[in-house]
mmCIF file of C-alpha atoms in Angstrom:
data_model
loop_
_atom_site.group_PDB
_atom_site.id
_atom_site.type_symbol
_atom_site.label_atom_id
_atom_site.label_comp_id
_atom_site.label_asym_id
_atom_site.label_seq_id
_atom_site.Cartn_x
_atom_site.Cartn_y
_atom_site.Cartn_z
ATOM 1 C CA UNK A 1 9.049 1.563 -44.521
ATOM 2 C CA UNK A 2 6.841 -1.205 -45.260
ATOM 3 C CA UNK A 3 8.495 -1.648 -48.677
ATOM 4 C CA UNK A 4 10.454 -4.774 -47.876
ATOM 5 C CA UNK A 5 6.876 -6.604 -47.781
ATOM 6 C CA UNK A 6 6.193 -5.818 -51.306
ATOM 7 C CA UNK A 7 9.700 -6.436 -52.617
ATOM 8 C CA UNK A 8 10.203 -9.786 -50.914
ATOM 9 C CA UNK A 9 13.462 -8.662 -49.173
ATOM 10 C CA UNK A 10 14.333 -8.912 -45.742
ATOM 11 C CA UNK A 11 14.131 -5.777 -43.216
ATOM 12 C CA UNK A 12 17.243 -3.848 -42.073
ATOM 13 C CA UNK A 13 18.798 -5.770 -39.020
ATOM 14 C CA UNK A 14 18.664 -2.546 -37.066
ATOM 15 C CA UNK A 15 14.786 -2.585 -37.092
ATOM 16 C CA UNK A 16 14.709 -6.110 -35.291
ATOM 17 C CA UNK A 17 16.843 -4.799 -32.332
ATOM 18 C CA UNK A 18 14.702 -1.417 -32.104
ATOM 19 C CA UNK A 19 11.759 -3.568 -31.984
ATOM 20 C CA UNK A 20 12.996 -5.571 -29.330
ATOM 21 C CA UNK A 21 14.230 -2.694 -27.326
ATOM 22 C CA UNK A 22 10.802 -1.184 -27.432
ATOM 23 C CA UNK A 23 9.195 -4.133 -26.381
ATOM 24 C CA UNK A 24 11.326 -4.625 -23.432
ATOM 25 C CA UNK A 25 10.913 -0.844 -22.542
ATOM 26 C CA UNK A 26 7.159 -1.256 -22.606
ATOM 27 C CA UNK A 27 7.158 -4.235 -20.353
ATOM 28 C CA UNK A 28 9.717 -2.486 -17.939
ATOM 29 C CA UNK A 29 7.200 0.496 -17.920
ATOM 30 C CA UNK A 30 4.201 -1.714 -17.364
ATOM 31 C CA UNK A 31 5.873 -3.496 -14.550
ATOM 32 C CA UNK A 32 6.998 -0.100 -12.786
ATOM 33 C CA UNK A 33 3.629 1.442 -13.126
ATOM 34 C CA UNK A 34 1.097 -1.428 -12.813
ATOM 35 C CA UNK A 35 2.631 -4.791 -11.295
ATOM 36 C CA UNK A 36 4.917 -3.293 -8.559
ATOM 37 C CA UNK A 37 2.315 -0.789 -7.106
ATOM 38 C CA UNK A 38 -0.282 -3.551 -7.096
ATOM 39 C CA UNK A 39 1.979 -5.965 -5.261
ATOM 40 C CA UNK A 40 2.880 -3.371 -2.795
ATOM 41 C CA UNK A 41 -0.748 -2.704 -1.994
ATOM 42 C CA UNK A 42 -1.402 -6.537 -1.552
ATOM 43 C CA UNK A 43 1.475 -6.780 0.851
ATOM 44 C CA UNK A 44 0.052 -3.792 2.805
ATOM 45 C CA UNK A 45 -3.270 -5.288 2.959
ATOM 46 C CA UNK A 46 -2.032 -8.699 4.071
ATOM 47 C CA UNK A 47 0.123 -6.794 6.922
ATOM 48 C CA UNK A 48 -3.109 -4.875 7.795
ATOM 49 C CA UNK A 49 -5.156 -8.296 8.170
ATOM 50 C CA UNK A 50 -2.353 -10.023 10.116
ATOM 51 C CA UNK A 51 -1.643 -7.131 12.557
ATOM 52 C CA UNK A 52 -5.430 -7.086 13.621
ATOM 53 C CA UNK A 53 -6.028 -7.911 17.231
ATOM 54 C CA UNK A 54 -8.807 -7.994 20.007
ATOM 55 C CA UNK A 55 -10.032 -4.449 20.786
ATOM 56 C CA UNK A 56 -9.058 -2.555 17.448
ATOM 57 C CA UNK A 57 -11.757 -0.347 15.838
ATOM 58 C CA UNK A 58 -12.204 -1.416 12.212
ATOM 59 C CA UNK A 59 -14.115 -0.767 9.116
ATOM 60 C CA UNK A 60 -15.094 -3.580 6.719
ATOM 61 C CA UNK A 61 -15.214 -3.293 2.971
ATOM 62 C CA UNK A 62 -19.069 -3.124 3.256
ATOM 63 C CA UNK A 63 -18.743 -0.068 5.511
ATOM 64 C CA UNK A 64 -19.523 -1.645 8.800
ATOM 65 C CA UNK A 65 -17.606 -0.215 11.795
ATOM 66 C CA UNK A 66 -17.252 -2.107 14.866
ATOM 67 C CA UNK A 67 -14.893 -3.216 17.545
ATOM 68 C CA UNK A 68 -12.945 -6.819 17.072
ATOM 69 C CA UNK A 69 -13.807 -9.141 19.906
ATOM 70 C CA UNK A 70 -12.443 -12.235 18.421
ATOM 71 C CA UNK A 71 -9.656 -13.007 15.813
ATOM 72 C CA UNK A 72 -9.304 -16.685 14.293
ATOM 73 C CA UNK A 73 -7.203 -17.843 11.513
ATOM 74 C CA UNK A 74 -9.232 -16.643 8.671
ATOM 75 C CA UNK A 75 -12.109 -14.973 10.385
ATOM 76 C CA UNK A 76 -12.932 -12.337 12.867
ATOM 77 C CA UNK A 77 -15.990 -11.290 14.896
ATOM 78 C CA UNK A 78 -16.723 -7.572 15.533
ATOM 79 C CA UNK A 79 -19.236 -5.839 17.932
ATOM 80 C CA UNK A 80 -21.205 -3.069 16.431
ATOM 81 C CA UNK A 81 -23.372 -0.173 17.804
ATOM 82 C CA UNK A 82 -24.719 0.269 21.409
ATOM 83 C CA UNK A 83 -26.831 -2.889 21.147
ATOM 84 C CA UNK A 84 -23.489 -4.948 20.930
ATOM 85 C CA UNK A 85 -24.485 -6.918 17.711
ATOM 86 C CA UNK A 86 -21.741 -9.504 17.199
ATOM 87 C CA UNK A 87 -20.948 -10.291 13.279
ATOM 88 C CA UNK A 88 -18.605 -12.701 11.959
ATOM 89 C CA UNK A 89 -16.465 -11.724 8.776
ATOM 90 C CA UNK A 90 -13.867 -13.253 6.793
ATOM 91 C CA UNK A 91 -10.485 -11.542 7.116
ATOM 92 C CA UNK A 92 -10.412 -10.470 3.701
ATOM 93 C CA UNK A 93 -13.315 -8.281 4.267
ATOM 94 C CA UNK A 94 -11.308 -5.889 6.440
ATOM 95 C CA UNK A 95 -10.939 -2.511 4.937
ATOM 96 C CA UNK A 96 -9.151 -0.503 7.575
ATOM 97 C CA UNK A 97 -7.951 -0.597 11.111
ATOM 98 C CA UNK A 98 -9.028 2.716 12.690
ATOM 99 C CA UNK A 99 -6.939 2.091 15.710
ATOM 100 C CA UNK A 100 -3.855 1.263 14.002
ATOM 101 C CA UNK A 101 -4.356 4.249 11.699
ATOM 102 C CA UNK A 102 -4.718 6.585 14.669
ATOM 103 C CA UNK A 103 -1.798 5.241 16.427
ATOM 104 C CA UNK A 104 0.372 5.666 13.123
ATOM 105 C CA UNK A 105 -0.894 9.251 13.090
ATOM 106 C CA UNK A 106 0.025 10.043 16.492
ATOM 107 C CA UNK A 107 3.586 8.480 15.979
ATOM 108 C CA UNK A 108 3.998 10.497 12.964
ATOM 109 C CA UNK A 109 2.965 13.588 15.058
ATOM 110 C CA UNK A 110 5.480 12.842 17.858
ATOM 111 C CA UNK A 111 8.306 12.282 15.065
ATOM 112 C CA UNK A 112 7.422 15.700 13.579
ATOM 113 C CA UNK A 113 7.328 17.440 17.024
ATOM 114 C CA UNK A 114 10.797 15.909 17.914
ATOM 115 C CA UNK A 115 12.225 17.064 14.526
ATOM 116 C CA UNK A 116 10.886 20.554 15.327
ATOM 117 C CA UNK A 117 12.537 20.635 18.777
ATOM 118 C CA UNK A 118 15.927 19.494 17.230
ATOM 119 C CA UNK A 119 15.574 22.200 14.849
ATOM 120 C CA UNK A 120 15.018 24.747 17.568
ATOM 121 C CA UNK A 121 17.835 23.570 19.668
ATOM 122 C CA UNK A 122 20.302 23.800 16.648
ATOM 123 C CA UNK A 123 19.082 27.050 15.901
ATOM 124 C CA UNK A 124 19.322 28.136 19.593
ATOM 125 C CA UNK A 125 22.929 26.823 19.725
ATOM 126 C CA UNK A 126 23.924 28.563 16.611
ATOM 127 C CA UNK A 127 22.683 31.971 18.025
ATOM 128 C CA UNK A 128 24.684 31.381 21.341
ATOM 129 C CA UNK A 129 27.833 31.220 19.497
#
C-alpha cells in the first residue's frame, strides 16, 4: 500500500478520490452529530431567554429559584424566598423557565387527551356500523 513512497511512483488515481470521499463523509458526520445539534440547543436557549416575562417562575444556572419581577434588554430581576430578596442576573444566566415548561406539559397533556377522545369516537363509530 505504501509501496509508491519507496519507489518514487505516484499512487493510483482512485486512491485520491477515495481519500476525498472519506474526508467529505467525516465532515458530514461531524456536522450532523455535533454542529447541528449544538446550533439547535443555542436557538432553543435564545428563544427561552426572549420569551421570559414578568411573573414566570425560573431557575438560574447557579440553581437559584425565583419569580421574575423585571425584564430588561440583557438583564432580569428575580424575587426569591419568603423574605422577597431581589437579585439581578444577566439573561444568559437563565437555565429553565418552570412556568413555560409547566404550560408546555399541560398543552401536551391536552393534545394527548384530545387524541384519545378522537380514537374512542372512531372506535365507537365503527362499532355502530
